[in-house]
Amino acid sequence: MNIKSCLTKALPFVLLAAAPGLVLFGAGIRSTSHDFSGRSWNSSREVCVVCHTPHSAKPSASLLWNRDMTSAVFTLYQSPTINHTPGQPDGASKLCLSCHDGTIAIDRFGSRTGGTAYVGWTNLRTDLTDDHPVSFVYDSAMAAAAKTLKDPAVANSGLGGTISQDMLRDGKLQCVSCHNPHDNTNYFFLRKSNAGSALCLTCHNL
């Protein structure tokens, strides 16, 4: 079995096993902007390999990660109404930022050094002051203190369970709480439609 066949057959099951309660695969990554199989710098023409590998994964990451982790120090979102202090991105958000912070070439994966700069409006750079905070604990106590947030332990996510069950990683809100990198059925890889601000109102009270 070649590497492409191995990835195609095995990786979805590995990822789902590694992230219970957080389904990452839906309509599929093919033909989305996360499908790099047709890029000139991806000589293997593999879909998954730019981010994942079944062998020799990066030891500092999960999900059989095939990219260097960003070492950037980020300028974080601040607001006079926020009742918690966001920390530096961690967990799944740091995986996303291994491309989206613009400091690591998009074609730098596995043993490749790469040199193709990440460009476009989805290059968030290291200034996250105009982006939703991530990598913070979102629990019942925080929701009660904020008064404008729903209790994640009981509020329905619209995805089958509670916010805590379906959208948080280790109790934290991360990029993948709102985005599914493998399914662009809902534009911007949203985990569900934001028509009428439905996604925002999953967690936020009016």
CSV table of C-alpha atoms in Angstrom, one decimal:
chain,number,residue,atom,x,y,z
A,1,MET,CA,0.0,0.0,0.0
A,2,ASN,CA,1.5,3.4,-1.0
A,3,ILE,CA,1.6,6.4,1.3
A,4,LYS,CA,-1.3,8.1,-0.3
A,5,SER,CA,-3.6,5.1,0.1
A,6,CYS,CA,-2.4,4.7,3.7
A,7,LEU,CA,-3.2,8.3,4.5
A,8,THR,CA,-6.6,8.2,2.8
A,9,LYS,CA,-7.7,5.1,4.5
A,10,ALA,CA,-6.2,5.4,8.0
A,11,LEU,CA,-6.0,9.1,8.9
A,12,PRO,CA,-9.7,9.9,9.3
A,13,PHE,CA,-10.0,7.1,11.9
A,14,VAL,CA,-6.8,8.2,13.7
A,15,LEU,CA,-8.0,11.8,13.9
A,16,LEU,CA,-11.5,10.9,15.1
A,17,ALA,CA,-10.0,8.6,17.7
A,18,ALA,CA,-7.7,11.4,18.9
A,19,ALA,CA,-10.5,13.9,19.2
A,20,PRO,CA,-13.6,12.3,20.7
A,21,GLY,CA,-16.6,14.6,20.6
A,22,LEU,CA,-15.1,16.8,17.9
A,23,VAL,CA,-15.9,15.5,14.5
A,24,LEU,CA,-13.4,17.0,12.0
A,25,PHE,CA,-14.4,15.2,8.8
A,26,GLY,CA,-17.6,16.1,7.0
A,27,ALA,CA,-18.1,16.8,3.3
A,28,GLY,CA,-14.4,16.4,2.8
A,29,ILE,CA,-11.3,18.6,2.3
A,30,ARG,CA,-10.9,17.9,-1.4
A,31,SER,CA,-11.3,21.0,-3.7
A,32,THR,CA,-11.3,23.4,-0.7
A,33,SER,CA,-8.6,25.9,0.0
A,34,HIS,CA,-7.0,23.4,2.4
A,35,ASP,CA,-6.5,21.0,-0.4
A,36,PHE,CA,-2.9,21.5,-1.5
A,37,SER,CA,-2.6,18.4,-3.7
A,38,GLY,CA,-2.5,20.5,-6.9
A,39,ARG,CA,0.2,23.0,-5.8
A,40,SER,CA,3.5,23.0,-7.7
A,41,TRP,CA,5.5,22.6,-4.5
A,42,ASN,CA,3.6,19.5,-3.4
A,43,SER,CA,5.3,16.9,-5.7
A,44,SER,CA,3.6,14.0,-3.9
A,45,ARG,CA,0.1,15.4,-4.9
A,46,GLU,CA,-1.1,14.1,-1.5
A,47,VAL,CA,-4.0,15.9,0.2
A,48,CYS,CA,-3.2,15.2,3.8
A,49,VAL,CA,0.6,15.3,3.9
A,50,VAL,CA,1.0,19.1,4.2
A,51,CYS,CA,-0.5,18.9,7.7
A,52,HIS,CA,-0.5,15.2,8.7
A,53,THR,CA,1.8,12.2,8.4
A,54,PRO,CA,1.4,8.6,9.5
A,55,HIS,CA,5.1,8.3,10.4
A,56,SER,CA,7.7,10.6,11.9
A,57,ALA,CA,5.2,13.2,13.2
A,58,LYS,CA,6.4,16.3,15.0
A,59,PRO,CA,6.8,15.2,18.7
A,60,SER,CA,5.5,18.5,20.1
A,61,ALA,CA,2.1,18.3,18.5
A,62,SER,CA,-0.9,16.0,18.3
A,63,LEU,CA,-2.9,14.6,15.4
A,64,LEU,CA,0.2,13.2,13.7
A,65,TRP,CA,1.2,16.7,12.8
A,66,ASN,CA,3.7,17.2,10.0
A,67,ARG,CA,4.5,20.9,10.3
A,68,ASP,CA,6.8,22.9,12.6
A,69,MET,CA,4.9,24.6,15.4
A,70,THR,CA,4.9,28.3,15.4
A,71,SER,CA,7.2,29.9,18.0
A,72,ALA,CA,5.8,33.4,17.5
A,73,VAL,CA,4.7,35.5,20.5
A,74,PHE,CA,1.3,36.9,19.7
A,75,THR,CA,-0.2,40.2,20.6
A,76,LEU,CA,-3.6,39.2,22.1
A,77,TYR,CA,-7.1,40.5,22.0
A,78,GLN,CA,-8.0,43.0,24.7
A,79,SER,CA,-11.3,44.6,25.7
A,80,PRO,CA,-12.6,46.4,28.8
A,81,THR,CA,-15.6,44.0,28.9
A,82,ILE,CA,-13.6,40.8,28.8
A,83,ASN,CA,-13.6,39.0,32.2
A,84,HIS,CA,-10.6,36.7,31.6
A,85,THR,CA,-7.1,37.1,30.4
A,86,PRO,CA,-6.4,35.1,27.2
A,87,GLY,CA,-3.0,33.4,27.2
A,88,GLN,CA,-0.8,32.6,24.2
A,89,PRO,CA,-2.4,30.3,21.7
A,90,ASP,CA,-1.9,26.6,22.5
A,91,GLY,CA,-3.4,23.2,21.6
A,92,ALA,CA,-5.3,23.0,18.3
A,93,SER,CA,-5.1,26.8,17.8
A,94,LYS,CA,-1.3,26.6,17.6
A,95,LEU,CA,-1.6,23.9,14.9
A,96,CYS,CA,-3.8,26.3,12.9
A,97,LEU,CA,-1.3,29.1,13.4
A,98,SER,CA,1.5,27.0,12.1
A,99,CYS,CA,0.2,28.3,8.7
A,100,HIS,CA,-2.1,31.2,9.6
A,101,ASP,CA,0.4,33.3,11.5
A,102,GLY,CA,2.4,33.8,8.3
A,103,THR,CA,5.8,33.1,9.9
A,104,ILE,CA,6.2,29.6,8.6
A,105,ALA,CA,6.2,28.9,4.8
A,106,ILE,CA,3.2,27.1,3.7
A,107,ASP,CA,5.3,24.5,1.8
A,108,ARG,CA,7.5,23.9,4.9
A,109,PHE,CA,6.3,20.5,6.1
A,110,GLY,CA,7.9,17.1,6.9
A,111,SER,CA,11.6,17.4,6.1
A,112,ARG,CA,11.0,20.2,3.5
A,113,THR,CA,12.4,23.6,4.3
A,114,GLY,CA,10.0,25.5,2.0
A,115,GLY,CA,9.9,29.2,1.0
A,116,THR,CA,6.4,29.9,-0.2
A,117,ALA,CA,5.1,32.8,1.8
A,118,TYR,CA,1.5,32.6,3.2
A,119,VAL,CA,-0.4,35.5,1.7
A,120,GLY,CA,-4.0,36.8,1.7
A,121,TRP,CA,-6.5,38.0,4.3
A,122,THR,CA,-6.4,34.6,6.1
A,123,ASN,CA,-2.7,35.4,7.1
A,124,LEU,CA,-3.6,36.5,10.6
A,125,ARG,CA,0.0,37.5,11.4
A,126,THR,CA,1.1,37.7,15.0
A,127,ASP,CA,-1.2,40.6,15.9
A,128,LEU,CA,-4.4,38.9,17.1
A,129,THR,CA,-5.9,42.1,18.7
A,130,ASP,CA,-8.7,42.1,16.1
A,131,ASP,CA,-9.4,38.4,16.3
A,132,HIS,CA,-11.7,36.4,18.6
A,133,PRO,CA,-9.6,35.3,21.6
A,134,VAL,CA,-8.7,31.6,21.8
A,135,SER,CA,-7.0,29.1,24.1
A,136,PHE,CA,-8.9,30.2,27.2
A,137,VAL,CA,-10.9,28.1,29.6
A,138,TYR,CA,-14.6,28.4,29.0
A,139,ASP,CA,-16.6,26.8,31.8
A,140,SER,CA,-19.7,27.3,33.9
A,141,ALA,CA,-17.9,29.6,36.4
A,142,MET,CA,-16.7,31.9,33.6
A,143,ALA,CA,-20.1,32.0,32.0
A,144,ALA,CA,-21.7,32.9,35.3
A,145,ALA,CA,-19.2,35.7,35.9
A,146,ALA,CA,-19.5,37.1,32.3
A,147,LYS,CA,-23.4,36.9,32.3
A,148,THR,CA,-23.3,37.3,28.6
A,149,LEU,CA,-22.2,33.8,27.9
A,150,LYS,CA,-24.2,30.6,28.0
A,151,ASP,CA,-23.2,27.8,30.4
A,152,PRO,CA,-21.2,25.4,28.1
A,153,ALA,CA,-22.0,22.4,30.4
A,154,VAL,CA,-25.7,22.7,29.6
A,155,ALA,CA,-26.2,24.9,26.6
A,156,ASN,CA,-27.0,23.0,23.3
A,157,SER,CA,-24.3,23.4,20.7
A,158,GLY,CA,-26.6,22.6,17.8
A,159,LEU,CA,-24.2,19.8,16.8
A,160,GLY,CA,-25.6,17.0,18.9
A,161,GLY,CA,-24.6,17.7,22.4
A,162,THR,CA,-23.5,20.6,24.7
A,163,ILE,CA,-21.0,23.3,23.9
A,164,SER,CA,-18.5,21.5,26.2
A,165,GLN,CA,-19.0,18.2,24.5
A,166,ASP,CA,-18.9,19.3,20.9
A,167,MET,CA,-16.9,22.5,20.7
A,168,LEU,CA,-14.3,22.7,23.4
A,169,ARG,CA,-10.9,21.1,23.5
A,170,ASP,CA,-9.8,20.1,27.0
A,171,GLY,CA,-12.2,22.7,28.3
A,172,LYS,CA,-10.8,25.5,26.2
A,173,LEU,CA,-12.2,27.5,23.3
A,174,GLN,CA,-9.9,27.0,20.3
A,175,CYS,CA,-9.9,27.9,16.6
A,176,VAL,CA,-11.6,24.5,15.9
A,177,SER,CA,-14.5,25.4,18.2
A,178,CYS,CA,-15.9,27.4,15.4
A,179,HIS,CA,-14.0,26.1,12.4
A,180,ASN,CA,-13.7,22.7,10.9
A,181,PRO,CA,-10.5,22.7,8.7
A,182,HIS,CA,-11.6,19.6,6.8
A,183,ASP,CA,-15.1,20.7,5.7
A,184,ASN,CA,-16.1,24.0,4.0
A,185,THR,CA,-19.8,23.2,3.6
A,186,ASN,CA,-20.3,26.3,5.6
A,187,TYR,CA,-18.2,29.1,4.2
A,188,PHE,CA,-14.9,30.0,6.1
A,189,PHE,CA,-14.8,26.3,7.2
A,190,LEU,CA,-17.4,27.2,9.9
A,191,ARG,CA,-18.7,24.2,12.0
A,192,LYS,CA,-22.2,25.4,11.4
A,193,SER,CA,-24.0,28.1,9.5
A,194,ASN,CA,-23.8,31.6,11.0
A,195,ALA,CA,-27.0,32.7,9.3
A,196,GLY,CA,-28.7,35.1,11.7
A,197,SER,CA,-25.5,34.9,13.8
A,198,ALA,CA,-26.4,31.3,14.8
A,199,LEU,CA,-22.8,30.3,15.4
A,200,CYS,CA,-22.1,33.3,17.5
A,201,LEU,CA,-25.3,32.9,19.5
A,202,THR,CA,-24.3,29.3,20.3
A,203,CYS,CA,-22.2,30.7,23.1
A,204,HIS,CA,-23.1,34.4,23.4
A,205,ASN,CA,-26.4,35.7,24.9
A,206,LEU,CA,-27.9,38.8,23.2
